[in-house]
PDB file of C-alpha atoms in Angstrom:
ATOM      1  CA  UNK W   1      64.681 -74.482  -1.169  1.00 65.00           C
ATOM      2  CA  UNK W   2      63.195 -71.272  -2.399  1.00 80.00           C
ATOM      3  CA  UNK W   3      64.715 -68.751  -3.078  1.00 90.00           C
ATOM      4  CA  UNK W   4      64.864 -64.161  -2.474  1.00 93.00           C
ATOM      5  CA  UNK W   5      61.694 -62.955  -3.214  1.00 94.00           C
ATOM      6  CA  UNK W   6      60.801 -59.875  -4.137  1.00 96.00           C
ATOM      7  CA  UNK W   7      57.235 -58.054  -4.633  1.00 97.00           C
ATOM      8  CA  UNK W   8      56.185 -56.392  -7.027  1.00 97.00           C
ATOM      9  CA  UNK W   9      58.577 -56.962 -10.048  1.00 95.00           C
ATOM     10  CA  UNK W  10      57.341 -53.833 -11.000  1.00 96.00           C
ATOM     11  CA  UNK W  11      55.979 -50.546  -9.780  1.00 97.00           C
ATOM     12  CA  UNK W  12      55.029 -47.284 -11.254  1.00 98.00           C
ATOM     13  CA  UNK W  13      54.156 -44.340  -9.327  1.00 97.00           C
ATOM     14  CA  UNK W  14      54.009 -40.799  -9.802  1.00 97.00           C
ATOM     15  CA  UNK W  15      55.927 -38.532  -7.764  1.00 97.00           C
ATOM     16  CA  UNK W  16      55.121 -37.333  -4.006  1.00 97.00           C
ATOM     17  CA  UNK W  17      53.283 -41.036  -4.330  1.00 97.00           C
ATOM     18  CA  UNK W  18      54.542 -43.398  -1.340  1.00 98.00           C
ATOM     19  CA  UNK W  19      55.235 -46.832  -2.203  1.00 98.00           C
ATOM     20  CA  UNK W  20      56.117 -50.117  -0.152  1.00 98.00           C
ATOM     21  CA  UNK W  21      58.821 -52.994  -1.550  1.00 98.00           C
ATOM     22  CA  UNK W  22      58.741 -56.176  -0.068  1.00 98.00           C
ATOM     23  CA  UNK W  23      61.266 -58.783   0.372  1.00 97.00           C
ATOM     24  CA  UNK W  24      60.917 -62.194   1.681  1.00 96.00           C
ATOM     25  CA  UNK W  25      64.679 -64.128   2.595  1.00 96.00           C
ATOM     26  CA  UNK W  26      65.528 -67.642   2.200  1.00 94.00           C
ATOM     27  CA  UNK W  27      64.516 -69.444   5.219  1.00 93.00           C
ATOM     28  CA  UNK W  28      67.100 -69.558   8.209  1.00 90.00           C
ATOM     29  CA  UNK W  29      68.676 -66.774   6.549  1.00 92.00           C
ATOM     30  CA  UNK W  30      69.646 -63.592   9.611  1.00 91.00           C
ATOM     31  CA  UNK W  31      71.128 -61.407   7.522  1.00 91.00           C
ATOM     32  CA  UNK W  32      68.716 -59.487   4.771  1.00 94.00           C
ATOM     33  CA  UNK W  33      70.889 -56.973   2.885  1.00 95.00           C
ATOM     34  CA  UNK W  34      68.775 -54.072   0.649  1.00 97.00           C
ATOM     35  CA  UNK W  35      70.947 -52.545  -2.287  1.00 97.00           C
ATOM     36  CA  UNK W  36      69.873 -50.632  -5.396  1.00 97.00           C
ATOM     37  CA  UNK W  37      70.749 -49.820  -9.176  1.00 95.00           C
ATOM     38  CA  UNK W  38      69.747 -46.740 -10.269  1.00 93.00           C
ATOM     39  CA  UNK W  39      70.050 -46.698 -14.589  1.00 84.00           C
ATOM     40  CA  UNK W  40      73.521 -47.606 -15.576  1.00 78.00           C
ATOM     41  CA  UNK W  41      74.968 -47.336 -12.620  1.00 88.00           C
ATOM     42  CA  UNK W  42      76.814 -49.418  -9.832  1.00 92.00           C
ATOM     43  CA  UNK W  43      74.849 -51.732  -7.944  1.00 95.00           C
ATOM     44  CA  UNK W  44      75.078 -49.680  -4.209  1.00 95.00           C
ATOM     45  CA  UNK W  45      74.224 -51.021  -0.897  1.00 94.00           C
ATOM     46  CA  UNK W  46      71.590 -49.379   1.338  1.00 97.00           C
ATOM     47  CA  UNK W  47      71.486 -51.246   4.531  1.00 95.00           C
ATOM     48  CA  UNK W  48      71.771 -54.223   6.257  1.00 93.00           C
ATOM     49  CA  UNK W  49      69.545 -56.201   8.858  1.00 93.00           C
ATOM     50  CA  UNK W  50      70.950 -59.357  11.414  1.00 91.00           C
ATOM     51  CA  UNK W  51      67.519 -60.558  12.564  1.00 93.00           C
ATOM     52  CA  UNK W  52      65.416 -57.463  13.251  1.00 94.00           C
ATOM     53  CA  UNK W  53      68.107 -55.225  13.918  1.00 93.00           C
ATOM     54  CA  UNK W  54      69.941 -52.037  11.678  1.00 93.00           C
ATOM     55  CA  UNK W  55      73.331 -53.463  11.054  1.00 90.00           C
ATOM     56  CA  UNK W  56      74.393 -50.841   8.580  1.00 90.00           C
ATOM     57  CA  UNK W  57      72.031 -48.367   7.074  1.00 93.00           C
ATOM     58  CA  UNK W  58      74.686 -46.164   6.073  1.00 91.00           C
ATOM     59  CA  UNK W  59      73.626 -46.663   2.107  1.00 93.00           C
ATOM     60  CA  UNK W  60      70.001 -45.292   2.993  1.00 95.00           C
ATOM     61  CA  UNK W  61      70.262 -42.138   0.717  1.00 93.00           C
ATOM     62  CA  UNK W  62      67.791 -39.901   3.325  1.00 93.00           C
ATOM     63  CA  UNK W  63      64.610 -39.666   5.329  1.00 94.00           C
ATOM     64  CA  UNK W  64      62.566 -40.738   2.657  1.00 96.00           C
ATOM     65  CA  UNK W  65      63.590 -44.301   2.584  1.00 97.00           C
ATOM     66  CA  UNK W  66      62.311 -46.416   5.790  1.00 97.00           C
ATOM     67  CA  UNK W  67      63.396 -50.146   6.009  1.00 97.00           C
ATOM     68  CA  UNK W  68      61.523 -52.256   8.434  1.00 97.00           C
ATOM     69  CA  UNK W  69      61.805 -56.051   9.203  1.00 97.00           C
ATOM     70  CA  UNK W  70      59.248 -57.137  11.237  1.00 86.00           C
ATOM     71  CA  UNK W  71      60.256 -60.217  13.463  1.00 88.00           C
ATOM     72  CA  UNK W  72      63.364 -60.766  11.802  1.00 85.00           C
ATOM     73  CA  UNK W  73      61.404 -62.493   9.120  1.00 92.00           C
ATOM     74  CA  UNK W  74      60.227 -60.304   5.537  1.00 96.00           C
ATOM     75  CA  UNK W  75      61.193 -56.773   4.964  1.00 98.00           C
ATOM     76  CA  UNK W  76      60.122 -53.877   3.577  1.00 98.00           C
ATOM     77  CA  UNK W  77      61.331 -50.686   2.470  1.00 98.00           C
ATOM     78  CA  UNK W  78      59.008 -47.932   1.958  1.00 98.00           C
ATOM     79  CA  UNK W  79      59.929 -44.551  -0.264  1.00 97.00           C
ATOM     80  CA  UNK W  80      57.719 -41.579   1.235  1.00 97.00           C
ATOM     81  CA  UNK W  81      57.483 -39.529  -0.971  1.00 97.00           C
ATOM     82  CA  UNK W  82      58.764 -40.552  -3.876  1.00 97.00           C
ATOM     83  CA  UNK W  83      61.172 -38.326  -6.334  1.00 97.00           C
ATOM     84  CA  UNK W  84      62.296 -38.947 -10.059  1.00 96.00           C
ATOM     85  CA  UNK W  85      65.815 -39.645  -8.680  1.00 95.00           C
ATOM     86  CA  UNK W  86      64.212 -42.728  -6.575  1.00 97.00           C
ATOM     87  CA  UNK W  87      63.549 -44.476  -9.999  1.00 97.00           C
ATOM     88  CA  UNK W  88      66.219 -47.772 -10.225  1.00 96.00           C
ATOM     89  CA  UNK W  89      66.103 -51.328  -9.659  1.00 95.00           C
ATOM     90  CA  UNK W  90      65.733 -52.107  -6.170  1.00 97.00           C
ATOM     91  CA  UNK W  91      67.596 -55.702  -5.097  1.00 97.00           C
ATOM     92  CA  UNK W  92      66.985 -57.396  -1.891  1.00 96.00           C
ATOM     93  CA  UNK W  93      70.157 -60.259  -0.800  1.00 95.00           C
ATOM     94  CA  UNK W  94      69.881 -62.574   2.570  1.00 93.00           C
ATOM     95  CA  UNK W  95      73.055 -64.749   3.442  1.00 90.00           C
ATOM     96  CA  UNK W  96      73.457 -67.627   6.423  1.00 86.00           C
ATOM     97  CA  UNK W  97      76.588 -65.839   7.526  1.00 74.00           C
ATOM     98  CA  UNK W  98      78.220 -62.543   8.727  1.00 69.00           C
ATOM     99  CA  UNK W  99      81.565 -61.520   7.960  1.00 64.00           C
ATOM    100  CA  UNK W 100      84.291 -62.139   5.543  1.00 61.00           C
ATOM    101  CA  UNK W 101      83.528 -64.071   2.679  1.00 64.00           C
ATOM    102  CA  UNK W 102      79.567 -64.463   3.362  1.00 72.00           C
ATOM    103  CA  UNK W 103      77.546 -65.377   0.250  1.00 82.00           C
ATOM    104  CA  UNK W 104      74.350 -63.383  -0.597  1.00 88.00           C
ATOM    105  CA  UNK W 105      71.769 -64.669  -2.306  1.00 91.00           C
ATOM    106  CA  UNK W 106      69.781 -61.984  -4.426  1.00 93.00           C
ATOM    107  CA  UNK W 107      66.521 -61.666  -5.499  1.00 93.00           C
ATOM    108  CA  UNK W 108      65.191 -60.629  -8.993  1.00 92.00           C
ATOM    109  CA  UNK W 109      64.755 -57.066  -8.019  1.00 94.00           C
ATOM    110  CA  UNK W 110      62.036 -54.685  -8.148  1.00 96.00           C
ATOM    111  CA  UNK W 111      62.310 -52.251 -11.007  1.00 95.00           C
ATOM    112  CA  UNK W 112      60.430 -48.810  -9.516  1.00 97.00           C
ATOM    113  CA  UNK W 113      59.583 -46.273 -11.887  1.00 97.00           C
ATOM    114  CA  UNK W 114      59.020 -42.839 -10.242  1.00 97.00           C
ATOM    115  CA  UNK W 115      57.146 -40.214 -12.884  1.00 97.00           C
TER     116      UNK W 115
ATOM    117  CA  UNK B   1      87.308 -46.914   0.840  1.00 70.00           C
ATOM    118  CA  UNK B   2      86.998 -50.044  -1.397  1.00 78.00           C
ATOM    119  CA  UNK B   3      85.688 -49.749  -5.160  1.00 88.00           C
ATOM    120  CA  UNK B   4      85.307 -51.797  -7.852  1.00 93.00           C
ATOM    121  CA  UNK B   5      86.352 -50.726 -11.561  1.00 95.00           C
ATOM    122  CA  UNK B   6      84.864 -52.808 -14.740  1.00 97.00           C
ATOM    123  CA  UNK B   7      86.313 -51.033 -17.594  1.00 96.00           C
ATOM    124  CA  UNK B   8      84.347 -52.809 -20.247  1.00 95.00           C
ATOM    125  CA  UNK B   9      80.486 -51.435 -20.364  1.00 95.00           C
ATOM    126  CA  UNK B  10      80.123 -53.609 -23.802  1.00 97.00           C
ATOM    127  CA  UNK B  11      81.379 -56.599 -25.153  1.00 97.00           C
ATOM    128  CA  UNK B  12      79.892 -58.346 -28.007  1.00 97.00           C
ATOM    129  CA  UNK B  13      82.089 -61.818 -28.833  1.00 97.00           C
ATOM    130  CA  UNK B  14      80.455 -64.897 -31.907  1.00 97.00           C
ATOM    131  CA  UNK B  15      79.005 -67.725 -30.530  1.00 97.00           C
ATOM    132  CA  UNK B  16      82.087 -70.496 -29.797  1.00 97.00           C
ATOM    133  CA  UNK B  17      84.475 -67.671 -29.391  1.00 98.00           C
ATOM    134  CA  UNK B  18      86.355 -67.209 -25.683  1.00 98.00           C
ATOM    135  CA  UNK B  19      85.122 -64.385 -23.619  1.00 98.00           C
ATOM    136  CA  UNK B  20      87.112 -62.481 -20.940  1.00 98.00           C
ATOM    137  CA  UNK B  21      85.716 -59.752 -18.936  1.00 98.00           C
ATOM    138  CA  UNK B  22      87.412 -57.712 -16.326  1.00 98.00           C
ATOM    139  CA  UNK B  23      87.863 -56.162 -13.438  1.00 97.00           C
ATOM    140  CA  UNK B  24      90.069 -54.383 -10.970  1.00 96.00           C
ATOM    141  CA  UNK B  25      89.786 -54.015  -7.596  1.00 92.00           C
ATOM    142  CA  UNK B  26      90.633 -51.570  -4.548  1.00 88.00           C
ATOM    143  CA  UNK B  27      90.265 -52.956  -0.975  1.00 79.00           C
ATOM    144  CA  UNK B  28      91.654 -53.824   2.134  1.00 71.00           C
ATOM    145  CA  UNK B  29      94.296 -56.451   2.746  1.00 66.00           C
ATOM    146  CA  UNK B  30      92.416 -59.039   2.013  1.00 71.00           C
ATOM    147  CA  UNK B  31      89.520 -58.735  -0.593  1.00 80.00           C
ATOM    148  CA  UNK B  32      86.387 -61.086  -1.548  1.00 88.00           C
ATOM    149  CA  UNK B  33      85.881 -61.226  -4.873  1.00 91.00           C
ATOM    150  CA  UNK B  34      82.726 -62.649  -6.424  1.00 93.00           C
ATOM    151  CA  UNK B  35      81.068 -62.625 -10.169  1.00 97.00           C
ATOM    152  CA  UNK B  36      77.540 -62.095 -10.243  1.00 96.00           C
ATOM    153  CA  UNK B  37      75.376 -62.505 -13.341  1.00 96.00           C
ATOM    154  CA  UNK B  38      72.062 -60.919 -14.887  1.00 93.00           C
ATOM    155  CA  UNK B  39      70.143 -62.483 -17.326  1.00 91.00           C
ATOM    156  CA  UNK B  40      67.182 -60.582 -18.810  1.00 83.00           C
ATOM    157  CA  UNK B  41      64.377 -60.957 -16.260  1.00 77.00           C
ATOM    158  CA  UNK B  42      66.146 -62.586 -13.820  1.00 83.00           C
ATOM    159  CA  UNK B  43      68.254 -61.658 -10.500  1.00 85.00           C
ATOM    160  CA  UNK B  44      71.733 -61.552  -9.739  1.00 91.00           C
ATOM    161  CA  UNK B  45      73.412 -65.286 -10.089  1.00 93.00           C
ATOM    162  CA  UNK B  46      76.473 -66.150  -8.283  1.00 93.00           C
ATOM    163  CA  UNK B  47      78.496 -67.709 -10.719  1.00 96.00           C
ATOM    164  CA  UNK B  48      82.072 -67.877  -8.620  1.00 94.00           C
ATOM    165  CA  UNK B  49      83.920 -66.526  -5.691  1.00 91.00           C
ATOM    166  CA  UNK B  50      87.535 -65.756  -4.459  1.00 91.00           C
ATOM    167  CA  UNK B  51      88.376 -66.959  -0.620  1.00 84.00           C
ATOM    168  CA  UNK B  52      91.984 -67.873  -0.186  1.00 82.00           C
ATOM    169  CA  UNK B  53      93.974 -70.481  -1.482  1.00 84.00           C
ATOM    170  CA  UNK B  54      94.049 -71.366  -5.644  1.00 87.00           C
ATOM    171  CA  UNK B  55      94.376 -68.275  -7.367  1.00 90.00           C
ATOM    172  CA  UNK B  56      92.326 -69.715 -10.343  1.00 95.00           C
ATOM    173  CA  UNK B  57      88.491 -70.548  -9.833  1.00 95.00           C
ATOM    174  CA  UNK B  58      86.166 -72.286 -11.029  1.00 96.00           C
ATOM    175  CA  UNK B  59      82.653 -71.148 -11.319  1.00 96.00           C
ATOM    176  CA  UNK B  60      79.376 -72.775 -12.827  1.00 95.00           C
ATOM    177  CA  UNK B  61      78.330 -72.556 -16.267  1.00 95.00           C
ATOM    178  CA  UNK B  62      81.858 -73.094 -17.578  1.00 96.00           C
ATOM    179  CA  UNK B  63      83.006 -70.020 -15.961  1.00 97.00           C
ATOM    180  CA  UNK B  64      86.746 -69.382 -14.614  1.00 98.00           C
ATOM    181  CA  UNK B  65      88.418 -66.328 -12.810  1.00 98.00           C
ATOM    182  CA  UNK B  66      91.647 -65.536 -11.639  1.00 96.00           C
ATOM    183  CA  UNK B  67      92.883 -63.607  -8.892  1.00 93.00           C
ATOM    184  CA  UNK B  68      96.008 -61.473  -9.235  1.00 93.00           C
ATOM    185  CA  UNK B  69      97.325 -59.900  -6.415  1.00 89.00           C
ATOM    186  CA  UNK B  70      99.798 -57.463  -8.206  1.00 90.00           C
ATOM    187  CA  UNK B  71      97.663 -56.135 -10.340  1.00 92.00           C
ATOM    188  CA  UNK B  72      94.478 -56.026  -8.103  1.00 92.00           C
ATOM    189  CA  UNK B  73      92.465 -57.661 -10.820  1.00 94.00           C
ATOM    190  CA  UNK B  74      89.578 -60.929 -10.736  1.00 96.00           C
ATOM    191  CA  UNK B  75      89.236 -61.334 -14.304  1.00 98.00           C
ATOM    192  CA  UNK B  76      86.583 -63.582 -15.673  1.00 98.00           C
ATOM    193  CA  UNK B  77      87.267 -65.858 -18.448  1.00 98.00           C
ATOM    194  CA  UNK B  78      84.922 -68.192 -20.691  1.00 98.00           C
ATOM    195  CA  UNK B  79      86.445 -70.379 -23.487  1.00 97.00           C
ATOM    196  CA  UNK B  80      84.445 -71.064 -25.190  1.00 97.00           C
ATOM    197  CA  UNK B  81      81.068 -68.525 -25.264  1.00 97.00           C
ATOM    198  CA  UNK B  82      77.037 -70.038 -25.863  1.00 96.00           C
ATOM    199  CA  UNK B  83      73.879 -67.680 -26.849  1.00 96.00           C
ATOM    200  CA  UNK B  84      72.650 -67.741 -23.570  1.00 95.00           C
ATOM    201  CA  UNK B  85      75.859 -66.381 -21.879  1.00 96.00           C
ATOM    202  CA  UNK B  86      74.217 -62.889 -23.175  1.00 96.00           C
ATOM    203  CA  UNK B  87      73.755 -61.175 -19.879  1.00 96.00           C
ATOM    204  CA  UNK B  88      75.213 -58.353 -17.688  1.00 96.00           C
ATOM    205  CA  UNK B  89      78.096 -59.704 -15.277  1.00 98.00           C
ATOM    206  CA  UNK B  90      79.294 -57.830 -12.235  1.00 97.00           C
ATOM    207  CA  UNK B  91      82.395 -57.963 -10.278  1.00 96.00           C
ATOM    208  CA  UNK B  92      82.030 -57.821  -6.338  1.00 93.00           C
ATOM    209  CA  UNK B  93      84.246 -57.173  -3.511  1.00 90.00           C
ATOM    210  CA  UNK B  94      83.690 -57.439   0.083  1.00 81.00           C
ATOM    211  CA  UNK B  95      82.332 -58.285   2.812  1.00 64.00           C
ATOM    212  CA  UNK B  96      85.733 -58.231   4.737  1.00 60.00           C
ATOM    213  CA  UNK B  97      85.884 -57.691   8.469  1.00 60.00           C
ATOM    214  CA  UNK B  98      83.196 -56.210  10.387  1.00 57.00           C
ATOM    215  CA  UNK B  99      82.218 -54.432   6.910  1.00 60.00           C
ATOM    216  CA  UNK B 100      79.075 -56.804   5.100  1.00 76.00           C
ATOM    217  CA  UNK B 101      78.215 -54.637   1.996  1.00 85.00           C
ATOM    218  CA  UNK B 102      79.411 -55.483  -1.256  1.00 89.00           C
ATOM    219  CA  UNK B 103      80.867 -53.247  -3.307  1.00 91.00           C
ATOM    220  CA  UNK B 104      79.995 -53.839  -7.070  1.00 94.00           C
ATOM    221  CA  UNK B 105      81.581 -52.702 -10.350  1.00 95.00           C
ATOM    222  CA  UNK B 106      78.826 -50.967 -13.113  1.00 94.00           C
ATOM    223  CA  UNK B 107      78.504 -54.082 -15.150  1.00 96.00           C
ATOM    224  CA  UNK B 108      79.632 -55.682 -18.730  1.00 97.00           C
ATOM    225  CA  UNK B 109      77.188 -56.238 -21.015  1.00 96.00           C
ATOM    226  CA  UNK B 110      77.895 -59.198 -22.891  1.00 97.00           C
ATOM    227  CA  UNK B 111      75.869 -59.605 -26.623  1.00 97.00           C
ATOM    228  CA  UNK B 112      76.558 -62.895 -28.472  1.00 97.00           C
ATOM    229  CA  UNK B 113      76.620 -62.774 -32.060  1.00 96.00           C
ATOM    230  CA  UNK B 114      75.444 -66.040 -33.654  1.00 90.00           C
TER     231      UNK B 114
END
């Protein structure tokens, strides 16, 4: 069974750029979870998808940051446009489940460097 | 609000030698604990997880944590540590209720000496 993946590993952009992160879930998996590490900090959740739908996007820091998941399938988040402050490790987690206990899966992240 | 407190950023322990890492915990009445690992280049592992039930848990690679209540800690033990256990670890908590988002810690950073 494959597993999260993420695209790209790695991105560098400068800032006011726009970029798109992609995130493809394990098969069968509903719920598709986006969180983020920005340098040394905690890992913090952004938002979280059942199917196609906005669960919780109550992590999303502002405007800038659009998640989409088209069909319930991939997803992307998109950072338009980008600042310094956007620079982290962006993680992307799918799980069978909802509620108590579920266990996500994570991908290998996608390190964005804003400049 | 729940939050998760690793008071360790760095631990360096010699090859063979036991490892412990921990972490304390604020939640709800009753919390979700998980250990999550990062090896260079890689993504988050799950290496264990806290239900109900036994208090003490085993995980994979070796990996054991136990669950205190009264002190609202999930501490992570190893006994005996390899080269490769050199990674970051992160302590977890959540989802509980209607509430899905984990809530992690900042991360140890374990170095093994040889």
């Amino acid at each position: 069974e494959a597993g999260v993946t993420q695209f790209p590993s790695h991105s560098v952009i400068e800032k006011g750029q726009t970029v798109t992160l992609r995130c493809d879930p394990i098969s069968g998996h509903d719920n598709l979870y986006w969180y983020r590490r920005v340098m040394g900090k905690e890992i913090k959740f952004l938002l979280h998808f059942v199917k196609e739908s906005k669960q919780d996007e109550s992590g999303m820091p502002n405007n800038r940051f659009l998640a989409e998941r088209t069909g319930g399938t991939y997803s992307t988040l998109k950072v338009q446009p980008a600042e310094l402050e956007d620079s982290g490790v962006y993680f992307c987690a799918s799980s069978q489940r909802t509620g108590g206990g579920n266990e996500q899966y994570f991908g290998p992240g996608t390190r964005l460097t804003v400049t | 609000a729940q939050s998760v407190t690793q008071p360790d950023i760095h631990i360096t322990v010699s090859e063979g030698a036991s490892l412990e890492l921990r972490c304390n915990y604020s939640y709800g009445a009753t919390p979700y604990l998980f250990w999550y690992v990062q090896s260079p280049g890689q993504g988050l592992q799950l290496l264990l997880k806290y239900f109900s039930g036994d208090t003490l848990v085993q995980g994979i690679k070796g990996f054991e944590a136990e669950f205190k209540r009264s002190q609202s800690s999930f501490n992570l033990r190893k006994p005996s540590v390899h080269w490769s256990d050199a990674a970051e670890y992160f302590c977890a908590v959540g989802p509980w209720s209607n509430d899905y988002k984990l809530s992690f810690g900042a991360g140890t950073t374990v170095t093994v000496r040889a």
